[in-house]
Amino acid sequence: MKKVTFVERMADYKKKNFNRTKDRNKASQDVQVEVGDKLLITIKRLGINGEGIGYYKRKITFIPNAFPGEIVDVVVTQVSPKFIEARIKKIKKKSPDRVVPKDNQEVGGAELGHLRYDAQLEFKEDVIRQALEKYRPRGYEDIDLRPTIGMENPEGYRNKAQFPVRQQGDHLAVGMYKRQSHELVDLPEISTQNPETLKVVRKVRDLLEELEIPVYDEKRNSGIVKTLIARVSESSGEVQLTLVTNSTKLPKSRQLIARINEELPEVVSVHQNINSGKTSLVWGDTTKHLWGSEYITETINGKQFMLSPRAFLQLNPKQTARLYQEAIEALDLTHADKLIDAYSGVGTIGLSLADQAGEVRGMDTVPEAVDDANENAEANGIENADYYIGEAEALIPEWAHQGWVADALVVDPPRTGLGDELRATILKTKPNKFVYISCNASTLARDLVDLSKFYYVDYIQSIDMFPQTARWEGIVKFTKK
């Protein structure tokens, strides 16, 4: 008997329920339910954030940690005119895809940890399918959605730990906040983190406690150390430590660094970032180099990249190497091609492509990132790549006016996708070769509405950069019409 896959179950549900959507939306307005009510729900599919979706009297109901085919007793946690949110009280019928999660489910970062890994990969292929069905760019039904490229070992991949540290009773806690709260959960183990990053932040937490260096108190807006950030180079094992502080002062910093040298020899770079006052942002604008090297170095596909504390690098080095290899194949550059690397960061993508191109020009709005990109080009002996401070939508027309017109373009925007002006610039200049690296299926599908007017979408290749989470990453290869 042929096994029915996770995606096939999702597709069958959508086919059966497509024509019922309007009736269900109308009927949902009349459903009477209150917070605290207990409901029995059958889960029909997964939403793009990994939450289970079912219906109570035709009203859509979102239930975290529930899977298609499961029947669950739930307690209502929120009610709005269009939807219900609920939490599982008891699973009455389990999905065959359910496994025991390795991580604390009270916090974020592992919302799919209780889903079998091959089903996670199938879900991530379905995430882009759902987004395309919502926005419906030209030819969306015929786009080649390639199976998600997963990891042989989907654990220990996160090369950076970025955790708040707070006083809890007699001891300091370092970890993550409970979902939808500011209650910090101390986390000795996190399966997705590189073990070195956890070792460093937890040992530094111990040193802060031992040296009685005050940590931040949110209620009083007082204290010093807010957040511990450790980034490890997978290729060298070097660790970079940054202490985010509430002021320019860092009491007993010399003693702290001496103990770090003694007990954490893998830490080769220590910085302090100043982020004063109450804010949801982790980083402040000022970073001070305290000790050791100003950078650590990561090697990806034979290229070395120097990383300052705020330099962006994908959190999964193994999958990053695969991502860039997929971009190289998709662009299919020649030595006659002029390539633009938009949203360049420290130049990891453009410099990985420089061997295949004639010339590379990249840009970023963060001056430190541009400096790092040019230094990385020099360090790798790359003479055909230059990086500039500015926005792509301003620099691309300026260069074209000067007679430098790109043949190829690679974009790797933030989760918000392409800005309106850059999207318009791309459609005006129409480079022959074009690859879009996306970390958000919804904003990608939205951008494809315009881009598909002038480009065919050859394929979308999903890549699992963040196992155990619902986050999606993919590469789009375009051909100009």
CSV table of C-alpha atoms in Angstrom, one decimal:
chain,number,residue,atom,x,y,z
A,1,MET,CA,0.0,0.0,0.0
A,2,LYS,CA,1.5,3.4,-1.1
A,3,LYS,CA,2.3,5.7,1.8
A,4,VAL,CA,0.5,9.0,1.6
A,5,THR,CA,3.0,11.9,2.2
A,6,PHE,CA,2.5,14.9,4.4
A,7,VAL,CA,2.2,17.2,1.4
A,8,GLU,CA,-0.3,14.9,-0.4
A,9,ARG,CA,-2.5,15.0,2.7
A,10,MET,CA,-2.4,18.8,2.7
A,11,ALA,CA,-3.1,19.0,-1.0
A,12,ASP,CA,-6.1,16.7,-0.7
A,13,TYR,CA,-7.5,18.7,2.1
A,14,LYS,CA,-7.2,22.0,0.1
A,15,LYS,CA,-8.8,20.5,-3.0
A,16,LYS,CA,-11.8,19.3,-1.0
A,17,ASN,CA,-12.3,22.5,0.8
A,18,PHE,CA,-11.5,25.2,-1.8
A,19,ASN,CA,-15.2,25.8,-2.7
A,20,ARG,CA,-16.3,25.9,0.9
A,21,THR,CA,-14.1,28.9,1.9
A,22,LYS,CA,-16.6,31.7,1.2
A,23,ASP,CA,-19.4,30.0,3.0
A,24,ARG,CA,-17.2,29.2,6.0
A,25,ASN,CA,-16.0,32.8,6.3
A,26,LYS,CA,-19.6,34.1,6.4
A,27,ALA,CA,-20.7,31.5,8.9
A,28,SER,CA,-17.6,32.1,11.2
A,29,GLN,CA,-18.9,35.6,12.0
A,30,ASP,CA,-21.9,34.0,13.9
A,31,VAL,CA,-19.9,31.5,16.0
A,32,GLN,CA,-20.2,32.1,19.7
A,33,VAL,CA,-17.1,31.1,21.8
A,34,GLU,CA,-15.3,32.6,24.7
A,35,VAL,CA,-11.8,32.4,26.2
A,36,GLY,CA,-11.5,29.3,28.4
A,37,ASP,CA,-14.0,27.3,26.5
A,38,LYS,CA,-13.1,23.7,25.8
A,39,LEU,CA,-13.4,22.4,22.2
A,40,LEU,CA,-12.8,19.2,20.2
A,41,ILE,CA,-11.0,20.0,17.0
A,42,THR,CA,-9.8,17.9,14.0
A,43,ILE,CA,-6.6,19.4,12.5
A,44,LYS,CA,-6.9,19.8,8.8
A,45,ARG,CA,-3.5,21.3,7.8
A,46,LEU,CA,-0.5,23.4,8.9
A,47,GLY,CA,-0.3,27.1,8.5
A,48,ILE,CA,2.8,28.9,7.3
A,49,ASN,CA,4.0,29.5,10.9
A,50,GLY,CA,3.8,25.7,11.7
A,51,GLU,CA,0.6,26.0,13.7
A,52,GLY,CA,-2.2,23.4,13.3
A,53,ILE,CA,-5.4,24.6,11.6
A,54,GLY,CA,-8.8,23.3,12.3
A,55,TYR,CA,-12.4,24.6,12.4
A,56,TYR,CA,-15.0,25.0,15.1
A,57,LYS,CA,-18.4,25.4,13.5
A,58,ARG,CA,-16.6,26.7,10.3
A,59,LYS,CA,-14.5,29.2,12.2
A,60,ILE,CA,-10.8,28.9,11.6
A,61,THR,CA,-8.9,27.8,14.7
A,62,PHE,CA,-5.1,28.0,15.2
A,63,ILE,CA,-3.5,25.5,17.5
A,64,PRO,CA,0.3,25.4,18.0
A,65,ASN,CA,1.9,22.0,18.1
A,66,ALA,CA,-1.0,20.2,16.4
A,67,PHE,CA,-0.7,18.3,13.1
A,68,PRO,CA,-3.0,17.3,10.2
A,69,GLY,CA,-5.1,14.3,11.1
A,70,GLU,CA,-4.9,14.8,14.8
A,71,ILE,CA,-8.0,15.1,17.0
A,72,VAL,CA,-7.4,17.4,20.0
A,73,ASP,CA,-9.1,18.7,23.1
A,74,VAL,CA,-8.2,22.4,23.3
A,75,VAL,CA,-8.8,25.4,25.5
A,76,VAL,CA,-9.6,28.7,23.8
A,77,THR,CA,-6.9,31.4,24.5
A,78,GLN,CA,-8.1,34.2,22.1
A,79,VAL,CA,-11.2,35.0,20.1
A,80,SER,CA,-11.5,37.5,17.2
A,81,PRO,CA,-14.2,38.1,14.6
A,82,LYS,CA,-12.3,36.0,12.1
A,83,PHE,CA,-10.4,33.3,14.0
A,84,ILE,CA,-9.9,31.4,17.3
A,85,GLU,CA,-6.6,30.6,19.0
A,86,ALA,CA,-6.3,27.7,21.3
A,87,ARG,CA,-3.9,25.4,23.1
A,88,ILE,CA,-3.8,21.7,23.3
A,89,LYS,CA,-5.2,20.1,26.5
A,90,LYS,CA,-5.2,16.5,25.3
A,91,ILE,CA,-4.4,14.7,22.0
A,92,LYS,CA,-7.1,12.2,21.4
A,93,LYS,CA,-5.7,10.9,18.1
A,94,LYS,CA,-2.0,11.3,17.2
A,95,SER,CA,-0.4,11.9,13.8
A,96,PRO,CA,2.1,9.3,12.6
A,97,ASP,CA,4.5,12.2,12.0
A,98,ARG,CA,4.6,13.2,15.7
A,99,VAL,CA,7.8,12.6,17.6
A,100,VAL,CA,9.0,13.5,21.1
A,101,PRO,CA,10.6,17.0,21.0
A,102,LYS,CA,14.1,17.4,22.3
A,103,ASP,CA,13.7,21.1,23.3
A,104,ASN,CA,11.6,23.1,25.8
A,105,GLN,CA,8.4,23.9,24.0
A,106,GLU,CA,7.6,26.8,26.3
A,107,VAL,CA,10.0,29.0,24.3
A,108,GLY,CA,10.4,29.7,20.6
A,109,GLY,CA,13.0,28.4,18.2
A,110,ALA,CA,11.9,24.8,17.9
A,111,GLU,CA,8.2,24.9,17.1
A,112,LEU,CA,8.5,21.9,14.7
A,113,GLY,CA,10.7,19.9,17.0
A,114,HIS,CA,7.8,17.5,17.6
A,115,LEU,CA,7.4,16.8,13.8
A,116,ARG,CA,9.3,14.0,12.1
A,117,TYR,CA,12.2,15.6,10.1
A,118,ASP,CA,11.2,14.3,6.7
A,119,ALA,CA,7.7,15.7,7.3
A,120,GLN,CA,9.3,19.1,8.2
A,121,LEU,CA,10.9,19.1,4.8
A,122,GLU,CA,7.7,18.3,3.1
A,123,PHE,CA,5.9,21.1,5.1
A,124,LYS,CA,8.5,23.6,4.0
A,125,GLU,CA,7.8,22.8,0.3
A,126,ASP,CA,4.2,23.3,1.1
A,127,VAL,CA,4.9,26.7,2.7
A,128,ILE,CA,5.9,28.3,-0.6
A,129,ARG,CA,2.9,26.5,-2.3
A,130,GLN,CA,0.5,28.2,0.2
A,131,ALA,CA,2.1,31.6,-0.4
A,132,LEU,CA,1.9,31.2,-4.2
A,133,GLU,CA,-1.8,30.2,-4.0
A,134,LYS,CA,-2.5,33.3,-1.9
A,135,TYR,CA,-0.8,35.9,-4.1
A,136,ARG,CA,-1.2,34.1,-7.5
A,137,PRO,CA,1.6,35.5,-9.6
A,138,ARG,CA,1.5,34.7,-13.3
A,139,GLY,CA,1.9,31.0,-14.0
A,140,TYR,CA,2.1,30.1,-10.3
A,141,GLU,CA,0.3,26.7,-10.8
A,142,ASP,CA,3.1,25.6,-13.2
A,143,ILE,CA,6.2,26.7,-11.1
A,144,ASP,CA,8.6,23.9,-10.4
A,145,LEU,CA,8.7,23.6,-6.6
A,146,ARG,CA,11.7,21.4,-5.9
A,147,PRO,CA,11.8,19.2,-2.8
A,148,THR,CA,13.4,20.9,0.2
A,149,ILE,CA,17.1,20.3,0.6
A,150,GLY,CA,17.5,19.1,4.2
A,151,MET,CA,20.4,18.3,6.5
A,152,GLU,CA,21.9,14.9,7.3
A,153,ASN,CA,22.0,15.9,11.0
A,154,PRO,CA,19.4,18.7,11.7
A,155,GLU,CA,20.9,19.5,15.1
A,156,GLY,CA,23.6,21.8,16.5
A,157,TYR,CA,23.6,24.0,13.4
A,158,ARG,CA,23.1,27.5,14.9
A,159,ASN,CA,26.5,29.2,15.0
A,160,LYS,CA,25.3,32.1,17.2
A,161,ALA,CA,23.7,32.2,20.6
A,162,GLN,CA,22.1,35.5,21.5
A,163,PHE,CA,20.5,35.2,24.9
A,164,PRO,CA,19.4,37.7,27.6
A,165,VAL,CA,20.8,37.2,31.1
A,166,ARG,CA,18.8,38.1,34.2
A,167,GLN,CA,18.7,37.6,37.9
A,168,GLN,CA,16.3,34.8,39.0
A,169,GLY,CA,16.2,34.3,42.8
A,170,ASP,CA,19.8,33.7,44.0
A,171,HIS,CA,21.2,32.8,40.6
A,172,LEU,CA,21.6,34.2,37.1
A,173,ALA,CA,19.5,32.7,34.2
A,174,VAL,CA,20.5,32.8,30.6
A,175,GLY,CA,18.2,31.5,27.9
A,176,MET,CA,15.1,32.5,26.0
A,177,TYR,CA,11.7,34.0,26.9
A,178,LYS,CA,8.6,32.0,27.2
A,179,ARG,CA,6.3,32.6,24.2
A,180,GLN,CA,4.3,35.9,24.4
A,181,SER,CA,5.9,36.8,27.8
A,182,HIS,CA,9.0,38.4,29.4
A,183,GLU,CA,9.6,35.4,31.7
A,184,LEU,CA,13.1,34.1,31.0
A,185,VAL,CA,13.7,30.3,30.9
A,186,ASP,CA,17.1,29.2,31.8
A,187,LEU,CA,18.3,26.7,29.1
A,188,PRO,CA,21.2,24.5,29.8
A,189,GLU,CA,20.6,22.6,26.5
A,190,ILE,CA,19.2,23.6,23.1
A,191,SER,CA,19.5,20.9,20.4
A,192,THR,CA,19.7,23.4,17.5
A,193,GLN,CA,22.6,25.4,19.0
A,194,ASN,CA,26.3,24.6,18.3
A,195,PRO,CA,27.4,23.2,21.7
A,196,GLU,CA,30.4,25.7,21.8
A,197,THR,CA,28.0,28.7,21.8
A,198,LEU,CA,26.1,27.4,24.7
A,199,LYS,CA,29.2,26.4,26.6
A,200,VAL,CA,30.5,30.0,26.3
A,201,VAL,CA,27.4,31.9,27.2
A,202,ARG,CA,26.7,29.7,30.2
A,203,LYS,CA,30.3,29.9,31.5
A,204,VAL,CA,30.3,33.6,31.1
A,205,ARG,CA,27.0,33.7,33.0
A,206,ASP,CA,28.8,31.8,35.8
A,207,LEU,CA,31.7,34.3,35.8
A,208,LEU,CA,29.3,37.3,35.9
A,209,GLU,CA,27.7,35.7,39.0
A,210,GLU,CA,31.0,34.9,40.6
A,211,LEU,CA,32.5,38.4,40.0
A,212,GLU,CA,29.2,40.0,41.1
A,213,ILE,CA,29.0,42.0,37.9
A,214,PRO,CA,25.4,43.4,37.9
A,215,VAL,CA,23.0,42.3,35.2
A,216,TYR,CA,20.1,44.3,33.8
A,217,ASP,CA,16.8,44.7,35.6
A,218,GLU,CA,14.0,45.5,33.2
A,219,LYS,CA,11.6,46.7,35.8
A,220,ARG,CA,14.0,49.2,37.3
A,221,ASN,CA,15.9,49.9,34.1
A,222,SER,CA,19.1,49.4,36.0
A,223,GLY,CA,22.1,47.1,36.0
A,224,ILE,CA,24.7,46.5,33.4
A,225,VAL,CA,24.8,43.3,31.3
A,226,LYS,CA,21.7,42.7,29.2
A,227,THR,CA,22.6,40.0,26.6
A,228,LEU,CA,25.4,37.5,26.0
A,229,ILE,CA,26.2,36.8,22.3
A,230,ALA,CA,28.6,34.1,21.2
A,231,ARG,CA,29.3,33.3,17.6
A,232,VAL,CA,31.5,30.3,16.6
A,233,SER,CA,33.4,29.7,13.4
A,234,GLU,CA,32.6,26.1,12.3
A,235,SER,CA,35.8,26.0,10.2
A,236,SER,CA,38.2,27.2,12.9
A,237,GLY,CA,36.4,26.7,16.2
A,238,GLU,CA,37.1,30.3,17.1
A,239,VAL,CA,34.5,32.0,19.3
A,240,GLN,CA,33.6,35.7,19.4
A,241,LEU,CA,31.9,37.0,22.5
A,242,THR,CA,29.9,40.2,22.8
A,243,LEU,CA,28.4,41.5,26.0
A,244,VAL,CA,25.5,43.9,25.4
A,245,THR,CA,25.4,46.4,28.2
A,246,ASN,CA,23.0,49.1,29.5
A,247,SER,CA,25.8,51.6,29.8
A,248,THR,CA,29.4,52.3,28.7
A,249,LYS,CA,30.6,50.9,32.0
A,250,LEU,CA,31.5,47.3,32.4
A,251,PRO,CA,32.7,46.8,36.0
A,252,LYS,CA,35.6,44.3,36.5
A,253,SER,CA,36.1,43.9,32.8
A,254,ARG,CA,39.8,43.1,33.2
A,255,GLN,CA,39.1,40.4,35.7
A,256,LEU,CA,36.3,39.0,33.5
A,257,ILE,CA,38.6,38.8,30.4
A,258,ALA,CA,41.4,37.2,32.5
A,259,ARG,CA,39.0,34.5,33.6
A,260,ILE,CA,37.7,34.0,30.1
A,261,ASN,CA,41.2,33.6,28.8
A,262,GLU,CA,41.9,31.0,31.5
A,263,GLU,CA,38.7,29.0,31.2
A,264,LEU,CA,37.5,29.5,27.7
A,265,PRO,CA,40.6,29.4,25.4
A,266,GLU,CA,38.3,29.1,22.3
A,267,VAL,CA,37.2,32.7,22.8
A,268,VAL,CA,39.6,34.8,20.7
A,269,SER,CA,37.6,38.0,20.4
A,270,VAL,CA,35.7,40.0,23.0
A,271,HIS,CA,33.5,43.1,22.4
A,272,GLN,CA,31.1,45.3,24.3
A,273,ASN,CA,28.0,46.7,22.6
A,274,ILE,CA,26.2,49.5,24.3
A,275,ASN,CA,22.4,49.5,24.1
A,276,SER,CA,21.0,51.8,26.9
A,277,GLY,CA,17.5,51.8,28.3
A,278,LYS,CA,14.3,49.8,27.6
A,279,THR,CA,14.2,48.6,24.0
A,280,SER,CA,13.1,45.5,22.1
A,281,LEU,CA,16.3,45.8,20.0
A,282,VAL,CA,19.2,43.5,21.0
A,283,TRP,CA,22.0,45.7,19.5
A,284,GLY,CA,22.9,49.3,20.1
A,285,ASP,CA,24.7,51.5,17.7
A,286,THR,CA,28.1,51.5,19.5
A,287,THR,CA,30.5,48.5,19.7
A,288,LYS,CA,33.8,48.6,21.6
A,289,HIS,CA,36.6,46.1,21.0
A,290,LEU,CA,37.8,44.9,24.4
A,291,TRP,CA,40.3,42.2,23.8
A,292,GLY,CA,41.8,39.8,21.3
A,293,SER,CA,41.1,39.8,17.6
A,294,GLU,CA,38.6,42.2,16.1
A,295,TYR,CA,37.2,39.4,13.9
A,296,ILE,CA,36.8,35.7,13.7
A,297,THR,CA,37.1,34.0,10.3
A,298,GLU,CA,34.6,31.6,8.7
A,299,THR,CA,35.4,29.5,5.6
A,300,ILE,CA,32.5,28.9,3.1
A,301,ASN,CA,33.1,27.0,-0.2
A,302,GLY,CA,36.9,27.8,0.0
A,303,LYS,CA,36.4,31.5,0.7
A,304,GLN,CA,37.4,33.1,4.0
A,305,PHE,CA,35.1,35.7,5.6
A,306,MET,CA,36.1,38.0,8.5
A,307,LEU,CA,33.2,38.6,10.8
A,308,SER,CA,32.9,41.6,13.1
A,309,PRO,CA,30.3,41.3,15.9
A,310,ARG,CA,27.4,42.9,13.9
A,311,ALA,CA,28.3,41.4,10.5
A,312,PHE,CA,25.5,39.3,9.1
A,313,LEU,CA,26.1,35.7,8.3
A,314,GLN,CA,23.6,32.9,7.9
A,315,LEU,CA,23.2,31.0,11.2
A,316,ASN,CA,23.7,27.6,9.5
A,317,PRO,CA,27.2,27.3,7.9
A,318,LYS,CA,26.7,23.9,6.3
A,319,GLN,CA,23.4,24.9,4.6
A,320,THR,CA,24.9,28.3,3.7
A,321,ALA,CA,27.5,26.6,1.7
A,322,ARG,CA,24.8,24.6,-0.1
A,323,LEU,CA,22.7,27.7,-0.6
A,324,TYR,CA,25.6,29.5,-2.3
A,325,GLN,CA,26.3,26.5,-4.5
A,326,GLU,CA,22.7,26.5,-5.6
A,327,ALA,CA,23.0,30.2,-6.4
A,328,ILE,CA,26.1,29.6,-8.5
A,329,GLU,CA,24.4,26.9,-10.5
A,330,ALA,CA,21.2,29.0,-10.9
A,331,LEU,CA,23.0,32.1,-12.2
A,332,ASP,CA,25.3,30.2,-14.6
A,333,LEU,CA,27.6,33.1,-15.0
A,334,THR,CA,30.4,33.6,-17.6
A,335,HIS,CA,33.5,35.7,-17.3
A,336,ALA,CA,31.8,38.3,-19.5
A,337,ASP,CA,29.0,38.9,-17.0
A,338,LYS,CA,28.8,42.0,-14.7
A,339,LEU,CA,27.1,40.9,-11.5
A,340,ILE,CA,25.3,43.0,-8.9
A,341,ASP,CA,25.1,41.7,-5.3
A,342,ALA,CA,22.3,43.6,-3.7
A,343,TYR,CA,21.8,43.5,0.1
A,344,SER,CA,25.4,42.3,0.1
A,345,GLY,CA,26.2,42.3,3.9
A,346,VAL,CA,29.9,41.3,4.3
A,347,GLY,CA,30.0,40.0,0.7
A,348,THR,CA,29.5,36.3,1.3
A,349,ILE,CA,27.3,35.7,-1.8
A,350,GLY,CA,29.0,38.0,-4.3
A,351,LEU,CA,32.5,36.9,-3.4
A,352,SER,CA,31.4,33.2,-3.7
A,353,LEU,CA,30.3,34.1,-7.2
A,354,ALA,CA,33.3,36.2,-8.2
A,355,ASP,CA,35.3,33.4,-9.7
A,356,GLN,CA,32.5,32.8,-12.3
A,357,ALA,CA,31.8,36.5,-13.1
A,358,GLY,CA,33.7,39.2,-14.9
A,359,GLU,CA,33.0,41.9,-12.4
A,360,VAL,CA,31.0,42.0,-9.1
A,361,ARG,CA,29.6,45.2,-7.6
A,362,GLY,CA,27.7,45.0,-4.3
A,363,MET,CA,26.0,47.4,-1.9
A,364,ASP,CA,24.7,47.7,1.6
A,365,THR,CA,23.5,50.5,3.8
A,366,VAL,CA,25.6,49.5,6.8
A,367,PRO,CA,29.1,51.0,6.5
A,368,GLU,CA,30.7,48.4,8.7
A,369,ALA,CA,29.4,45.6,6.4
A,370,VAL,CA,30.7,47.3,3.3
A,371,ASP,CA,34.1,47.7,5.0
A,372,ASP,CA,34.1,44.0,5.9
A,373,ALA,CA,33.1,43.0,2.3
A,374,ASN,CA,36.0,44.9,0.8
A,375,GLU,CA,38.4,43.5,3.3
A,376,ASN,CA,37.1,40.0,2.6
A,377,ALA,CA,37.6,40.5,-1.1
A,378,GLU,CA,41.2,41.6,-0.4
A,379,ALA,CA,41.8,38.8,2.0
A,380,ASN,CA,40.7,36.2,-0.6
A,381,GLY,CA,42.8,37.8,-3.4
A,382,ILE,CA,39.6,38.7,-5.3
A,383,GLU,CA,40.3,41.7,-7.5
A,384,ASN,CA,37.1,41.8,-9.6
A,385,ALA,CA,34.7,42.7,-6.7
A,386,ASP,CA,34.0,46.1,-5.1
A,387,TYR,CA,31.4,47.0,-2.5
A,388,TYR,CA,29.7,50.4,-1.9
A,389,ILE,CA,27.6,52.1,0.7
A,390,GLY,CA,24.1,52.9,-0.5
A,391,GLU,CA,20.8,51.5,-1.6
A,392,ALA,CA,20.5,49.3,-4.7
A,393,GLU,CA,17.6,51.3,-6.1
A,394,ALA,CA,19.9,54.4,-6.1
A,395,LEU,CA,23.2,52.9,-7.2
A,396,ILE,CA,21.9,50.7,-10.0
A,397,PRO,CA,20.5,53.6,-12.1
A,398,GLU,CA,23.6,55.7,-11.2
A,399,TRP,CA,25.9,53.1,-12.5
A,400,ALA,CA,23.8,52.5,-15.6
A,401,HIS,CA,24.0,56.3,-16.3
A,402,GLN,CA,27.8,56.0,-16.1
A,403,GLY,CA,27.7,53.2,-18.6
A,404,TRP,CA,28.1,50.2,-16.3
A,405,VAL,CA,25.0,48.0,-16.9
A,406,ALA,CA,24.7,44.7,-15.0
A,407,ASP,CA,24.1,41.4,-16.9
A,408,ALA,CA,23.2,39.5,-13.7
A,409,LEU,CA,21.7,40.2,-10.4
A,410,VAL,CA,21.5,38.3,-7.1
A,411,VAL,CA,19.3,39.7,-4.3
A,412,ASP,CA,19.0,38.4,-0.7
A,413,PRO,CA,16.6,40.8,1.0
A,414,PRO,CA,15.4,40.7,4.6
A,415,ARG,CA,12.1,39.1,5.6
A,416,THR,CA,10.3,42.2,4.4
A,417,GLY,CA,11.2,41.3,0.8
A,418,LEU,CA,12.1,43.7,-2.0
A,419,GLY,CA,11.3,47.4,-1.4
A,420,ASP,CA,8.9,49.0,-4.0
A,421,GLU,CA,11.7,51.1,-5.5
A,422,LEU,CA,14.1,48.3,-5.9
A,423,ARG,CA,11.4,46.1,-7.5
A,424,ALA,CA,10.7,48.9,-9.9
A,425,THR,CA,14.4,49.3,-10.7
A,426,ILE,CA,14.8,45.6,-11.4
A,427,LEU,CA,11.8,45.7,-13.8
A,428,LYS,CA,13.3,48.8,-15.5
A,429,THR,CA,16.8,47.4,-16.0
A,430,LYS,CA,15.8,43.8,-16.5
A,431,PRO,CA,19.1,42.0,-16.1
A,432,ASN,CA,19.4,38.8,-18.2
A,433,LYS,CA,20.3,36.6,-15.3
A,434,PHE,CA,18.5,36.9,-12.0
A,435,VAL,CA,18.4,34.9,-8.8
A,436,TYR,CA,16.3,35.8,-5.7
A,437,ILE,CA,17.3,34.3,-2.3
A,438,SER,CA,14.4,34.6,0.0
A,439,CYS,CA,13.8,34.0,3.7
A,440,ASN,CA,10.1,34.7,3.6
A,441,ALA,CA,7.8,32.7,1.3
A,442,SER,CA,5.0,35.3,1.7
A,443,THR,CA,7.0,38.4,0.7
A,444,LEU,CA,8.6,36.4,-2.1
A,445,ALA,CA,5.2,35.4,-3.5
A,446,ARG,CA,4.1,39.0,-3.2
A,447,ASP,CA,7.2,40.2,-5.1
A,448,LEU,CA,6.6,37.6,-7.8
A,449,VAL,CA,3.3,39.3,-8.7
A,450,ASP,CA,5.3,42.1,-10.3
A,451,LEU,CA,8.5,40.2,-11.3
A,452,SER,CA,6.5,37.5,-13.2
A,453,LYS,CA,5.3,40.2,-15.6
A,454,PHE,CA,8.8,40.3,-17.2
A,455,TYR,CA,10.4,37.0,-16.0
A,456,TYR,CA,9.5,33.3,-16.1
A,457,VAL,CA,10.1,31.5,-12.8
A,458,ASP,CA,12.2,28.5,-13.8
A,459,TYR,CA,12.0,26.9,-10.4
A,460,ILE,CA,12.0,27.6,-6.6
A,461,GLN,CA,14.4,25.5,-4.6
A,462,SER,CA,13.6,25.3,-0.9
A,463,ILE,CA,16.5,24.8,1.5
A,464,ASP,CA,16.1,24.0,5.2
A,465,MET,CA,18.3,26.6,6.9
A,466,PHE,CA,16.5,26.3,10.2
A,467,PRO,CA,15.6,22.7,11.1
A,468,GLN,CA,13.0,22.3,13.9
A,469,THR,CA,11.5,25.7,13.1
A,470,ALA,CA,8.8,26.8,10.6
A,471,ARG,CA,11.2,29.3,9.0
A,472,TRP,CA,11.5,29.0,5.2
A,473,GLU,CA,14.4,29.8,2.9
A,474,GLY,CA,14.6,29.3,-0.9
A,475,ILE,CA,16.2,30.3,-4.2
A,476,VAL,CA,14.3,31.4,-7.3
A,477,LYS,CA,15.8,31.2,-10.7
A,478,PHE,CA,14.4,33.6,-13.3
A,479,THR,CA,14.5,33.7,-17.1
A,480,LYS,CA,13.7,37.0,-18.8
A,481,LYS,CA,10.7,36.8,-21.1
